[in-house]
Structures are given as C-alpha cells and as structure tokens.
Short mmCIF file of C-alpha atoms and ligand atoms in Angstrom, two decimals:
data_model
loop_
_atom_site.label_atom_id
_atom_site.label_comp_id
_atom_site.label_asym_id
_atom_site.label_seq_id
_atom_site.Cartn_x
_atom_site.Cartn_y
_atom_site.Cartn_z
CA UNK A 268 0.00 0.00 0.00
CA UNK A 269 1.13 3.55 -0.78
CA UNK A 270 2.58 5.25 2.34
CA UNK A 271 0.38 8.17 3.31
CA UNK A 272 2.16 11.49 2.81
CA UNK A 273 -0.34 13.36 4.97
CA UNK A 274 -1.24 13.66 8.64
CA UNK A 275 -4.36 14.50 10.60
CA UNK A 276 -4.50 18.17 11.55
CA UNK A 277 -2.27 19.34 8.67
CA UNK A 278 -3.22 21.62 5.79
CA UNK A 279 -2.60 20.54 2.21
CA UNK A 280 -3.31 21.86 -1.26
CA UNK A 281 -5.57 19.46 -3.15
CA UNK A 282 -6.80 19.25 -6.72
CA UNK A 283 -10.31 17.79 -6.85
CA UNK A 284 -10.46 15.19 -9.60
CA UNK A 285 -13.96 13.75 -9.31
CA UNK A 286 -16.90 13.17 -6.97
CA UNK A 287 -17.21 9.99 -4.95
CA UNK A 288 -20.58 8.29 -4.53
CA UNK A 289 -22.21 10.26 -1.72
CA UNK A 290 -20.94 13.59 -3.06
CA UNK A 291 -17.49 14.20 -1.56
CA UNK A 292 -14.72 15.50 -3.81
CA UNK A 293 -11.87 13.09 -4.53
CA UNK A 294 -8.25 14.25 -4.54
CA UNK A 295 -5.02 12.25 -4.51
CA UNK A 296 -1.68 12.95 -2.91
CA UNK A 297 0.90 10.48 -4.31
CA UNK A 298 -2.00 8.14 -5.07
CA UNK A 299 -3.31 8.37 -1.50
CA UNK A 300 -7.02 9.20 -1.65
CA UNK A 301 -8.42 12.20 0.21
CA UNK A 302 -12.19 12.79 0.32
CA UNK A 303 -12.98 16.49 0.52
CA UNK A 304 -16.33 17.78 1.78
CA UNK A 305 -18.13 20.48 -0.24
CA UNK A 306 -15.58 20.44 -3.03
CA UNK A 307 -16.22 19.98 -6.74
CA UNK A 308 -14.08 18.62 -9.57
CA UNK A 309 -11.70 21.18 -11.07
CA UNK A 310 -11.19 23.11 -7.84
CA UNK A 311 -7.82 23.49 -6.16
CA UNK A 312 -8.38 23.93 -2.44
CA UNK A 313 -6.34 24.44 0.67
CA UNK A 314 -7.85 21.85 3.01
CA UNK A 315 -7.54 20.67 6.58
CA UNK A 316 -7.16 16.91 7.08
CA UNK A 317 -9.59 16.02 9.89
CA UNK A 318 -9.61 12.25 9.59
CA UNK A 319 -6.85 9.84 8.64
CA UNK A 320 -7.25 6.12 8.04
CA UNK A 321 -4.83 3.63 6.53
CA UNK A 322 -6.49 3.68 3.10
CA UNK A 323 -7.81 7.24 2.87
CA UNK A 324 -8.15 10.59 4.61
CA UNK A 325 -10.95 13.14 4.89
CA UNK A 326 -10.53 16.89 4.62
CA UNK A 327 -12.54 20.09 4.63
CA UNK A 328 -11.66 23.05 2.45
CA UNK A 329 -10.36 26.19 4.14
CA UNK A 330 -9.84 28.22 0.99
CA UNK A 331 -10.53 27.80 -2.71
CA UNK A 332 -7.21 28.53 -4.45
CA UNK A 333 -8.61 28.00 -7.95
CA UNK A 334 -12.27 27.79 -8.88
CA UNK A 335 -13.66 24.99 -11.07
CA UNK A 336 -14.69 25.83 -14.64
CA UNK A 337 -17.99 24.06 -13.80
CA UNK A 338 -18.70 26.12 -10.69
CA UNK A 339 -22.02 27.93 -10.55
CA UNK A 340 -23.72 30.11 -7.92
CA UNK A 341 -25.97 27.98 -5.64
CA UNK A 342 -29.54 29.24 -5.68
CA UNK A 343 -30.22 28.38 -2.04
CA UNK A 344 -29.21 30.63 0.84
CA UNK A 345 -29.08 27.58 3.16
CA UNK A 346 -26.80 25.62 0.84
CA UNK A 347 -23.56 26.04 2.80
CA UNK A 348 -25.05 24.43 5.94
CA UNK A 349 -27.90 22.21 4.76
CA UNK A 350 -27.66 18.44 4.44
CA UNK A 351 -30.38 18.37 1.76
CA UNK A 352 -28.46 19.31 -1.40
CA UNK A 353 -24.81 18.50 -1.98
CA UNK A 354 -23.77 20.12 -5.23
CA UNK A 355 -25.86 23.11 -6.16
CA UNK A 356 -22.51 24.81 -6.82
CA UNK A 357 -21.73 22.42 -9.70
CA UNK A 358 -23.43 23.09 -13.00
CA UNK A 359 -26.04 20.51 -13.95
CA UNK A 360 -24.27 19.03 -16.99
CA UNK A 361 -21.19 18.36 -14.81
CA UNK A 362 -23.39 16.78 -12.10
CA UNK A 363 -24.71 14.32 -14.68
CA UNK A 364 -21.21 13.55 -15.95
CA UNK A 365 -20.00 12.85 -12.40
CA UNK A 366 -22.95 10.60 -11.58
CA UNK A 367 -22.39 8.66 -14.78
CA UNK A 368 -18.76 8.14 -13.82
CA UNK A 369 -19.80 6.95 -10.35
CA UNK A 370 -22.01 4.26 -11.88
CA UNK A 371 -19.14 3.13 -14.10
CA UNK A 372 -16.75 3.05 -11.11
CA UNK A 373 -19.21 1.10 -8.93
CA UNK A 374 -19.89 -1.46 -11.66
CA UNK A 375 -16.17 -1.94 -12.29
CA UNK A 376 -15.15 -2.09 -8.66
CA UNK A 377 -18.04 -3.98 -7.11
CA UNK A 378 -19.65 -5.95 -9.93
CA UNK A 379 -16.33 -6.98 -11.42
CA UNK A 380 -17.09 -5.64 -14.88
CA UNK A 381 -14.18 -4.54 -17.09
CA UNK A 382 -15.65 -2.13 -19.55
CA UNK A 383 -18.90 -0.46 -18.50
CA UNK A 384 -21.03 1.41 -20.96
CA UNK A 385 -23.97 3.56 -19.86
CA UNK A 386 -26.29 3.16 -22.82
CA UNK A 387 -28.59 6.07 -22.04
CA UNK A 388 -28.60 9.02 -19.66
CA UNK A 389 -31.88 10.82 -18.97
CA UNK A 390 -31.39 14.16 -17.17
CA UNK A 391 -34.19 15.94 -15.31
CA UNK A 392 -35.94 18.77 -17.18
CA UNK A 393 -36.71 20.53 -13.90
CA UNK A 394 -33.68 20.90 -11.73
CA UNK A 395 -35.52 22.92 -9.03
CA UNK A 396 -38.93 22.47 -7.36
CA UNK A 397 -39.02 18.85 -8.52
CA UNK A 398 -39.58 16.93 -5.29
CA UNK A 399 -43.15 15.88 -4.53
CA UNK A 400 -42.31 14.92 -0.94
CA UNK A 401 -40.26 16.68 1.73
CA UNK A 402 -39.61 15.52 5.28
CA UNK A 403 -38.71 18.33 7.67
CA UNK A 404 -37.69 17.71 11.27
CA UNK A 405 -38.69 19.61 14.41
CA UNK A 406 -35.94 20.00 16.97
CA UNK A 407 -35.06 21.75 20.20
CA UNK A 408 -31.42 21.77 19.07
CA UNK A 409 -31.33 24.35 16.33
CA UNK A 410 -28.02 24.61 14.49
CA UNK A 411 -26.48 27.97 15.31
CA UNK A 412 -24.93 29.57 12.24
CA UNK A 413 -21.34 30.83 12.57
CA UNK A 414 -22.63 34.35 11.97
CA UNK A 415 -25.04 34.21 14.94
CA UNK A 416 -24.20 35.30 18.51
CA UNK A 417 -23.57 32.48 20.99
CA UNK A 418 -26.70 33.31 22.98
CA UNK A 419 -29.02 33.15 19.93
CA UNK A 420 -32.14 31.09 20.83
CA UNK A 421 -31.79 27.47 19.79
CA UNK A 422 -34.80 25.80 21.36
CA UNK A 423 -36.97 25.56 18.22
CA UNK A 424 -36.11 24.54 14.69
CA UNK A 425 -38.06 23.15 11.76
CA UNK A 426 -35.88 22.19 8.86
CA UNK A 427 -33.30 19.70 7.67
CA UNK A 428 -30.34 17.98 9.25
CA UNK A 429 -26.97 19.56 8.85
CA UNK A 430 -24.55 17.15 7.15
CA UNK A 431 -23.30 14.39 9.42
CA UNK A 432 -25.22 15.49 12.55
CA UNK A 433 -28.35 13.56 13.46
CA UNK A 434 -29.04 15.82 16.45
CA UNK A 435 -28.76 19.30 14.92
CA UNK A 436 -31.41 20.81 12.70
CA UNK A 437 -30.92 23.76 10.42
CA UNK A 438 -33.97 26.04 10.49
CA UNK A 439 -35.08 26.28 6.87
CA UNK A 440 -37.52 28.78 5.46
CA UNK A 441 -36.89 28.18 1.79
CA UNK A 442 -36.10 24.90 0.06
CA UNK A 443 -35.71 25.11 -3.70
CA UNK A 444 -36.19 21.47 -4.50
CA UNK A 445 -39.77 21.33 -3.21
CA UNK A 446 -42.71 23.22 -4.79
CA UNK A 447 -42.80 26.90 -3.79
CA UNK A 448 -46.06 26.51 -1.87
CA UNK A 449 -44.24 24.02 0.37
CA UNK A 450 -42.12 26.87 1.72
CA UNK A 451 -45.20 28.88 2.65
CA UNK A 452 -46.69 25.88 4.46
CA UNK A 453 -43.39 25.13 6.21
CA UNK A 454 -43.09 28.69 7.52
CA UNK A 455 -46.74 28.87 8.56
CA UNK A 456 -46.48 25.61 10.54
CA UNK A 457 -43.35 26.85 12.30
CA UNK A 458 -44.98 30.16 13.21
CA UNK A 459 -48.14 28.47 14.54
CA UNK A 460 -46.28 25.77 16.46
CA UNK A 461 -44.25 28.44 18.27
CA UNK A 462 -47.35 30.55 18.89
CA UNK A 463 -49.16 27.52 20.38
CA UNK A 464 -46.10 26.63 22.44
CA UNK A 465 -45.93 23.10 21.01
CA UNK A 466 -42.65 21.49 22.03
CA UNK A 467 -40.32 19.90 19.52
CA UNK A 468 -39.20 16.37 20.26
CA UNK A 469 -35.70 15.95 21.66
CA UNK A 470 -34.02 13.00 19.96
CA UNK A 471 -31.55 12.57 22.85
CA UNK A 472 -33.96 12.64 25.82
CA UNK A 473 -37.08 11.44 23.94
CA UNK A 474 -39.10 14.27 25.50
CA UNK A 475 -41.26 16.62 23.44
CA UNK A 476 -44.15 16.34 21.00
CA UNK A 477 -43.51 17.50 17.41
CA UNK A 478 -41.22 15.22 15.38
CA UNK A 479 -41.63 15.74 11.62
CA UNK A 480 -43.55 17.74 9.08
CA UNK A 481 -43.97 15.77 5.87
CA UNK A 482 -45.38 17.55 2.81
CA UNK A 483 -46.63 15.62 -0.19
CA UNK A 484 -47.72 17.21 -3.45
CA UNK A 485 -49.82 15.72 -6.21
CA UNK A 486 -47.78 17.37 -8.96
CA UNK A 487 -50.32 16.64 -11.69
CA UNK A 488 -53.42 17.03 -9.51
CA UNK A 489 -52.46 19.97 -7.23
CA UNK A 490 -53.52 17.96 -4.18
CA UNK A 491 -51.49 18.44 -0.99
CA UNK A 492 -51.02 16.23 2.04
CA UNK A 493 -49.61 17.57 5.30
CA UNK A 494 -48.43 14.86 7.68
CA UNK A 495 -47.49 15.97 11.18
CA UNK A 496 -45.56 13.27 12.99
CA UNK A 497 -45.73 13.44 16.77
CA UNK A 498 -44.20 11.35 19.55
CA UNK A 499 -47.55 10.67 21.20
CA UNK A 500 -51.26 11.19 20.54
CA UNK A 501 -52.88 14.42 21.64
CA UNK A 502 -55.05 15.84 18.90
CA UNK A 503 -56.14 18.71 21.19
CA UNK A 504 -52.64 20.13 20.71
CA UNK A 505 -52.91 19.90 16.93
CA UNK A 506 -56.50 20.97 16.25
CA UNK A 507 -55.86 24.77 16.46
CA UNK A 508 -52.82 24.43 14.19
CA UNK A 509 -54.70 22.33 11.66
CA UNK A 510 -57.71 24.68 11.65
CA UNK A 511 -55.51 27.70 10.92
CA UNK A 512 -53.53 25.76 8.36
CA UNK A 513 -56.49 24.72 6.24
CA UNK A 514 -58.04 28.16 6.51
CA UNK A 515 -54.82 29.73 5.23
CA UNK A 516 -54.19 27.02 2.58
CA UNK A 517 -57.56 25.69 1.36
CA UNK A 518 -55.61 23.78 -1.33
CA UNK A 519 -54.56 21.28 1.33
CA UNK A 520 -56.65 18.18 0.70
CA UNK A 521 -55.38 16.01 3.53
CA UNK A 522 -53.91 16.52 6.99
CA UNK A 523 -52.83 13.43 8.90
CA UNK A 524 -51.14 12.93 12.26
CA UNK A 525 -48.75 10.00 12.38
CA UNK A 526 -47.81 8.88 15.85
CA UNK A 527 -44.29 7.54 16.24
CA UNK A 528 -43.59 6.60 19.86
CA UNK A 529 -40.35 4.79 18.99
CA UNK A 530 -36.88 6.22 19.33
CA UNK A 531 -36.06 5.65 15.63
CA UNK A 532 -35.85 8.99 13.85
CA UNK A 533 -38.31 8.12 11.09
CA UNK A 534 -41.24 10.13 9.76
CA UNK A 535 -43.33 7.00 9.89
CA UNK A 536 -45.95 6.33 12.56
CA UNK A 537 -47.25 3.18 14.22
CA UNK A 538 -50.70 4.53 13.40
CA UNK A 539 -52.25 7.69 12.03
CA UNK A 540 -55.21 9.96 12.66
CA UNK A 541 -56.93 11.78 9.80
CA UNK A 542 -57.23 15.42 10.90
CA UNK A 543 -58.70 16.85 7.71
CA UNK A 544 -59.85 15.70 4.27
CA UNK A 545 -58.90 12.39 2.73
CA UNK A 546 -56.48 9.73 4.05
CA UNK A 547 -54.63 9.74 0.70
CA UNK A 548 -53.66 12.15 -2.05
CA UNK A 549 -53.78 11.30 -5.71
CA UNK A 550 -51.24 11.97 -8.41
CA UNK A 551 -50.89 11.01 -12.03
CA UNK A 552 -48.00 9.49 -13.90
CA UNK A 553 -48.77 9.27 -17.61
CA UNK A 554 -52.40 8.15 -17.99
CA UNK A 555 -52.49 6.43 -14.63
CA UNK A 556 -53.87 7.81 -11.41
CA UNK A 557 -52.36 6.81 -8.08
CA UNK A 558 -53.72 7.10 -4.56
CA UNK A 559 -50.90 7.52 -2.09
CA UNK A 560 -51.19 7.27 1.69
CA UNK A 561 -48.80 8.98 4.05
CA UNK A 562 -46.53 5.98 4.63
CA UNK A 563 -46.46 4.56 1.11
CA UNK A 564 -43.51 4.92 -1.20
CA UNK A 565 -44.11 6.95 -4.34
CA UNK A 566 -41.33 8.15 -6.65
CA UNK A 567 -40.39 11.62 -5.37
CA UNK A 568 -39.83 13.24 -8.77
CA UNK A 569 -43.16 12.72 -10.49
CA UNK A 570 -42.14 14.00 -13.92
CA UNK A 571 -38.96 11.93 -14.01
CA UNK A 572 -40.82 8.87 -12.72
CA UNK A 573 -42.64 8.70 -16.03
CA UNK A 574 -39.30 8.61 -17.86
CA UNK A 575 -37.95 6.04 -15.40
CA UNK A 576 -40.95 3.79 -15.99
CA UNK A 577 -40.60 4.23 -19.74
CA UNK A 578 -36.99 3.03 -19.40
CA UNK A 579 -38.34 -0.05 -17.58
CA UNK A 580 -40.89 -0.67 -20.34
CA UNK A 581 -38.16 -0.29 -22.98
CA UNK A 582 -35.87 -2.64 -21.06
CA UNK A 583 -38.56 -5.27 -20.48
CA UNK A 584 -39.41 -5.20 -24.21
CA UNK A 585 -42.69 -7.08 -23.83
CA UNK A 586 -44.87 -8.81 -26.43
CA UNK A 587 -48.04 -8.94 -24.31
CA UNK A 588 -47.74 -12.61 -23.35
CA UNK A 589 -45.34 -12.32 -20.44
CA UNK A 590 -45.86 -13.03 -16.76
CA UNK A 591 -44.12 -10.33 -14.75
CA UNK A 592 -43.14 -10.23 -11.07
CA UNK A 593 -42.64 -6.72 -9.70
CA UNK A 594 -40.54 -7.08 -6.53
CA UNK A 595 -40.53 -4.18 -3.99
CA UNK A 596 -43.51 -2.78 -5.87
CA UNK A 597 -44.53 0.00 -3.44
CA UNK A 598 -47.92 1.38 -4.49
CA UNK A 599 -47.74 -0.70 -7.66
CA UNK A 600 -46.91 2.05 -10.11
CA UNK A 601 -44.48 -0.02 -12.20
CA UNK A 602 -46.86 -2.99 -12.17
CA UNK A 603 -49.67 -0.83 -13.49
CA UNK A 604 -47.44 0.72 -16.13
CA UNK A 605 -46.44 -2.71 -17.39
CA UNK A 606 -49.86 -4.35 -17.09
CA UNK A 607 -51.26 -3.32 -20.47
CA UNK A 608 -48.21 -4.82 -22.18
CA UNK A 609 -48.21 -8.11 -20.26
CA UNK A 610 -50.39 -11.14 -19.62
CA UNK A 611 -50.26 -10.69 -15.85
CA UNK A 612 -48.23 -8.78 -13.28
CA UNK A 613 -47.72 -9.88 -9.66
CA UNK A 614 -46.40 -7.27 -7.26
CA UNK A 615 -44.69 -8.01 -3.92
CA UNK A 616 -44.25 -5.41 -1.20
CA UNK A 617 -43.64 -5.36 2.55
CA UNK A 618 -45.75 -2.38 3.65
CA UNK A 619 -49.41 -3.25 4.10
CA UNK A 620 -50.70 0.26 3.28
CA UNK A 621 -48.69 0.29 0.03
CA UNK A 622 -50.13 -3.11 -0.97
CA UNK A 623 -53.63 -1.80 -0.24
CA UNK A 624 -52.86 1.38 -2.23
CA UNK A 625 -51.57 -0.77 -5.10
CA UNK A 626 -54.72 -2.88 -5.20
CA UNK A 627 -56.94 0.21 -5.03
CA UNK A 628 -54.87 1.89 -7.75
CA UNK A 629 -55.34 -1.11 -10.02
CA UNK A 630 -59.11 -0.95 -9.52
CA UNK A 631 -59.26 2.83 -9.96
CA UNK A 632 -57.40 2.51 -13.26
CA UNK A 633 -59.55 -0.41 -14.44
CA UNK A 634 -56.55 -2.78 -14.59
CA UNK A 635 -57.49 -6.38 -13.93
CA UNK A 636 -54.42 -8.44 -14.79
CA UNK A 637 -52.45 -7.44 -11.67
CA UNK A 638 -52.32 -8.90 -8.20
CA UNK A 639 -50.43 -7.63 -5.17
CA UNK A 640 -49.04 -9.58 -2.22
CA UNK A 641 -47.75 -8.41 1.13
CA UNK A 642 -44.36 -10.04 1.47
CA UNK A 643 -41.11 -9.35 3.25
CA UNK A 644 -38.72 -10.27 0.47
CA UNK A 645 -35.83 -10.75 2.89
CA UNK A 646 -37.43 -14.00 3.95
CA UNK A 647 -40.51 -14.59 1.80
CA UNK A 648 -39.19 -16.92 -0.89
CA UNK A 649 -36.44 -18.74 0.91
CA UNK A 650 -39.01 -20.82 2.80
CA UNK A 651 -39.90 -22.43 -0.53
CA UNK A 652 -37.03 -24.81 -1.23
CA UNK A 653 -38.38 -25.30 -4.71
CA UNK A 654 -39.82 -22.31 -6.53
CA UNK A 655 -42.58 -24.58 -7.93
CA UNK A 656 -43.85 -25.00 -4.35
CA UNK A 657 -44.42 -21.26 -4.26
CA UNK A 658 -46.13 -21.02 -7.65
CA UNK A 659 -48.35 -23.99 -6.80
CA UNK A 660 -49.32 -22.60 -3.41
CA UNK A 661 -50.28 -19.20 -4.85
CA UNK A 662 -51.58 -20.67 -8.13
CA UNK A 663 -49.53 -18.29 -10.23
CA UNK A 664 -47.17 -18.97 -13.13
CA UNK A 665 -43.41 -18.58 -13.12
CA UNK A 666 -42.27 -15.16 -14.36
CA UNK A 667 -40.81 -14.43 -17.79
CA UNK A 668 -39.59 -11.05 -16.58
CA UNK A 669 -38.76 -9.93 -13.04
CA UNK A 670 -38.66 -6.23 -12.22
CA UNK A 671 -36.82 -5.35 -9.00
CA UNK A 672 -36.77 -1.94 -7.33
CA UNK A 673 -35.35 -2.44 -3.82
CA UNK A 674 -34.61 0.27 -1.26
CA UNK A 675 -31.16 1.87 -1.05
CA UNK A 676 -29.67 -1.09 0.82
CA UNK A 677 -30.33 -3.30 -2.21
CA UNK A 678 -31.74 -6.81 -2.03
CA UNK A 679 -31.26 -9.07 0.96
CA UNK A 680 -28.52 -11.55 0.07
CA UNK A 681 -30.92 -14.50 0.43
CA UNK A 682 -33.25 -12.87 -2.12
CA UNK A 683 -30.38 -12.32 -4.59
CA UNK A 684 -29.34 -15.97 -4.36
CA UNK A 685 -32.96 -17.13 -4.64
CA UNK A 686 -33.85 -14.94 -7.61
CA UNK A 687 -32.25 -17.16 -10.31
CA UNK A 688 -34.57 -19.99 -9.17
CA UNK A 689 -37.44 -17.99 -10.71
CA UNK A 690 -35.89 -18.84 -14.08
CA UNK A 691 -36.89 -15.49 -15.64
CA UNK A 692 -35.50 -14.76 -19.10
CA UNK A 693 -35.01 -11.16 -18.16
CA UNK A 694 -34.45 -9.17 -14.97
CA UNK A 695 -34.94 -5.42 -14.95
CA UNK A 696 -33.15 -4.09 -11.88
CA UNK A 697 -33.98 -0.49 -10.91
CA UNK A 698 -31.83 0.98 -8.18
CA UNK A 699 -31.27 4.21 -6.30
CA UNK A 700 -27.84 3.05 -5.15
CA UNK A 701 -25.34 1.81 -7.75
CA UNK A 702 -23.02 0.38 -5.08
CA UNK A 703 -25.56 -2.07 -3.65
CA UNK A 704 -26.87 -2.75 -7.15
CA UNK A 705 -23.34 -3.60 -8.32
CA UNK A 706 -22.92 -5.93 -5.30
CA UNK A 707 -26.15 -7.76 -6.21
CA UNK A 708 -25.28 -7.87 -9.91
CA UNK A 709 -21.98 -9.56 -9.15
CA UNK A 710 -23.90 -12.50 -7.65
CA UNK A 711 -26.41 -12.64 -10.50
CA UNK A 712 -23.54 -12.74 -13.02
CA UNK A 713 -22.38 -15.97 -11.40
CA UNK A 714 -25.90 -17.42 -11.58
CA UNK A 715 -26.50 -17.34 -15.31
CA UNK A 716 -27.33 -13.71 -16.06
CA UNK A 717 -25.46 -11.17 -18.17
CA UNK A 718 -25.70 -7.42 -18.50
CA UNK A 719 -27.75 -6.30 -21.47
CA UNK A 720 -28.16 -2.53 -20.97
CA UNK A 721 -27.75 0.26 -18.42
CA UNK A 722 -29.77 3.48 -18.29
CA UNK A 723 -29.20 6.29 -15.81
CA UNK A 724 -32.18 8.50 -14.98
CA UNK A 725 -31.45 11.57 -12.88
CA UNK A 726 -34.32 11.81 -10.42
CA UNK A 727 -32.56 14.02 -7.87
CA UNK A 728 -30.64 17.04 -9.22
CA UNK A 729 -28.18 18.69 -6.76
CA UNK A 730 -28.12 15.61 -4.55
CA UNK A 731 -25.76 12.63 -4.75
CA UNK A 732 -28.61 10.21 -5.44
CA UNK A 733 -28.43 8.16 -8.63
CA UNK A 734 -31.11 6.04 -10.27
CA UNK A 735 -30.23 3.29 -12.73
CA UNK A 736 -32.16 0.74 -14.74
CA UNK A 737 -30.13 -2.36 -15.56
CA UNK A 738 -31.46 -5.07 -17.86
CA UNK A 739 -30.07 -8.57 -17.36
CA UNK A 740 -30.64 -11.47 -19.73
CA UNK A 741 -30.47 -15.15 -18.89
CA UNK A 742 -27.54 -16.69 -20.71
C1 LIG B 1786 -37.56 2.09 -4.09
S1 LIG B 1786 -39.14 1.65 -3.51
C2 LIG B 1786 -39.86 1.05 -5.01
C3 LIG B 1786 -41.33 1.32 -5.20
C4 LIG B 1786 -41.94 1.14 -6.55
N1 LIG B 1786 -41.22 0.23 -7.41
C5 LIG B 1786 -42.17 2.46 -7.25
O1 LIG B 1786 -41.52 2.76 -8.26
O2 LIG B 1786 -43.00 3.23 -6.77
C6 LIG B 1786 -38.79 0.27 -2.58
C7 LIG B 1786 -40.00 -0.42 -1.98
O3 LIG B 1786 -39.53 -1.59 -1.34
C8 LIG B 1786 -40.28 -1.80 -0.17
N2 LIG B 1786 -39.48 -2.70 0.68
C9 LIG B 1786 -38.39 -2.40 1.41
N3 LIG B 1786 -37.88 -3.49 2.00
C10 LIG B 1786 -38.66 -4.54 1.61
C11 LIG B 1786 -38.65 -5.92 1.88
N4 LIG B 1786 -37.74 -6.47 2.67
N5 LIG B 1786 -39.60 -6.68 1.32
C12 LIG B 1786 -40.55 -6.13 0.52
N6 LIG B 1786 -40.61 -4.83 0.22
C13 LIG B 1786 -39.69 -4.03 0.77
C14 LIG B 1786 -40.50 -0.41 0.37
O4 LIG B 1786 -41.60 -0.38 1.24
C15 LIG B 1786 -40.72 0.38 -0.92
O5 LIG B 1786 -42.09 0.43 -1.23
#
C-alpha cells in the first residue's frame, strides 16, 4: 500500500479530480485518496485533514485557491449548511457527468465488470422544485450559524439535518427542491407551532411532542397532504394548528397525524389519525392515477418517474404474453405501467398500506391483470425450497420477466441468491444506489445472467442520489 504522505491536523493543497458516490470530492496525494467535503471537480483547495485512516483521509476546504470551470452560484441561501443538497454549486451538466462516472466506477469495482457502458442518460428537465415529498424535522437543538451570537435562541427549529449530525437541525424557510407553496406551508407551521407553544421532540432525551412535518404534493393534480408526525397522541394540541392551516391554505386536501412513539428517527408512525380531508392524495404518472397514503412509497420526482418507468418498459421489451413479477412494488406504479403490455403482473411489497394502495390503484385505473401480495422479500421466498412450491401454493405462473426496485440497501442476500430460481428470461433491476446494485449484480452474473443494458435516470438534481435501470438477460 502507498505510504500516506499526509497527517491529521495538517493543511494541504488538493486538486479535486472527481466526486465519490455520496458527493465528496476526490483528490489524490501520491496516489493516497483524500475525500474532501463540499468540493467539486476542477477546484484546487487548501484543506484541513480532519480524519486519517490507513487507506484514505478526509478533509474540509479552508480556501478555494482555484475555482472549477464548472462552478455555478448555488440558488439556495441555506446551501452552505444544509444536508439536503450537496452540489448546487456544480453546473447541472457536470453533475450528470459525475454521476455517470460513479455508476461506471461502482460497476467496475463492485460488480467486477471490465468495460462499462452507460447506454442512455436521462437528465431531469426541472432541476428545481421537482420533489413531490419533503420531510422536515422539528428539533429543540437548532443549528447555530457561525454568523449568529452564541446566545441566539436554539430551542426551536423546523428544517433539515446539517450534514453528518443527526441531532442538529438547520432552520429552513426556503427549500428550492420542493414546490414553492411548500415553503409557505413550512413557515406557517413553524410560526403556529411556536405561537401555540408546542414542544419539539428531543431525539436525545425522547421528551417533546412535534417530530416531523412531511409535505406531499400531487404534482399533476395539485392535491397536498400535510403529515405531522408526533411522539404521542394528543389531537387537542394539533387541532388549532390544523384549523388555521387549512383556513390559510384551502388547497390542502389532507392533513394526517402519524404517531411515532419509537426512538427511531423516522417520519413514519405506528398509526395515524386523519385530521382533515382524505387519508390519501392522488397523483398522475402518464395516464395512470395513483392514490398515495402517508406511509407509502411513491417516486419523489413525479415528472422523471414517467421517464424512469418508460426506461423499464423499454428494457422489459414485452410482447403482451409475459408473466411479470414486480418485486418491492410499493404502491404498484411499475406494475400498473407494465400491465397493459403483459399477460399478468404480480407485485410483492412489505408495507401493508402500500399493498392496499396498489390494489386500489389497479381498480381505480380499471386494470385487472395485476395482483399484489404483502411479502417481506428478505425471507418470503427462501421458505420455498423449490420455486414450484411457491407457484403452486399461490396458483400463479413462473415469471418471464422480473422487475426489481429495492430500497437503497439493495436486495437481501438470500433474495439475490434465490432470484435465479425464478428462471426469468429477463431481470430489470432499478436501483437508487449503484453500489448495492453492483454488489447484487456480481452475484447474479455468477448465476447465469449477463448485463444487457444500463440506463441512468437523474431523479434528484443537486443531490448525490443516482437512479439506474439495468437489464439482465439469462444466458
Ligand atoms: C424504491 S421503492 C420502489 C417502489 C416502486 N417500485 C415504485 O416505483 O413506486 C422500494 C420499496 O420496497 C419496499 N421494501 C423495502 N424493503 C422490503 C422488503 N424487505 N420486502 C418487501 N418490500 C420491501 C419499500 O416499502 C418500498 O415500497
């Protein structure tokens, strides 16, 4: 291994060569890798080494000695401190180029592929105001900006985490990746919560009431859901806030209160109370209408989702006779998109409300050749030693095509090893994390599948997130 020429606590000049997956700049000193926070390719920075390991170091820039040719002014005033966006200061074409390179690197390093070709890259038309869902956090530990006096009040914040700190929340009054109306609602809720003396939850002591504010927008329907997540149930606290909120914003079609009594910092309740309007909002992707409840997954960039699903349709290349399994199907949107081109689609999903949404969505769209099952795919199939036992038990055919869209952690290893038993001719693997996707692909390559095509769809401008659609064919 290359001897490290640098030491913790020292300052070095670094030339940023690329972005690593996750968004940090990558520089090298005599081939020793240094990850640099908030730095973009093309910059030369003077940086302080704050972490040193045997294989790499981490640094933060102190001064930009030379600006990147791809640098651009970030639109957001919170950008320097917010953990939401990572590279608003890098122009969009360069963001896409970097993400593409990260997919290539991941596939080479982790899937063992030599030459990787990204067949198609689909950028986002809207690079601001594109997110249909935002999760803000209430906190009694507001992040104090360096420009603020030490005694500035810190006991109430509603905003986003600062990078790398689970306990500190940056108070946000304007977020450019959500719809503009979201900012008005965010600021109104903050104002009312303070006025009503509602206490934010303290993640360290587990005391306090308000935990999250989740906003969901039906981009093609103009419906809005406000989900207030609290640490216990007391609707008397919320009623005055909700009344004022819906009076001020009559466009809000649904207000729900999720109750999360657990310590886990998730905007996801054990149960919910409908405070106003409907328990779901609807949105449209293409010709299809979807009902989405507060805890169900729905692609967060509605306009790009249509392009993502088109990439899946193109990859699946159906003739109308196929049986399709849609694994990790969420509210069934991919299943419904594929249904009119297939004989039958069977969706599998762990969250009960999403399965119910999926079934309802099928009915609402008049689609009859789909069926959804609640299943934890970490364990669901491995109980069936032979896959025929499963198909016999559920009286469904084996799949010709399997579509997989797992969460960021990728598939459970048992599921990856089981998947080839399905015998599908084609697997379409959608992923929001190329590193876990590459890990899973490596196994599938040893089990009779080969890479046919790779498409990258940018769903999340200014953030390090990457979405890929990989088509595998059975050899
Ligand atoms: C990335 S989303 C995909 C949703 C859907 N394909 C879509 O485009 O709307 C991943 C889905 O996997 C589900 N999920 C996560 N872990 C699971 C597991 N172990 N078994 C089954 N479903 C799971 C989540 O609830 C979520 O709905």
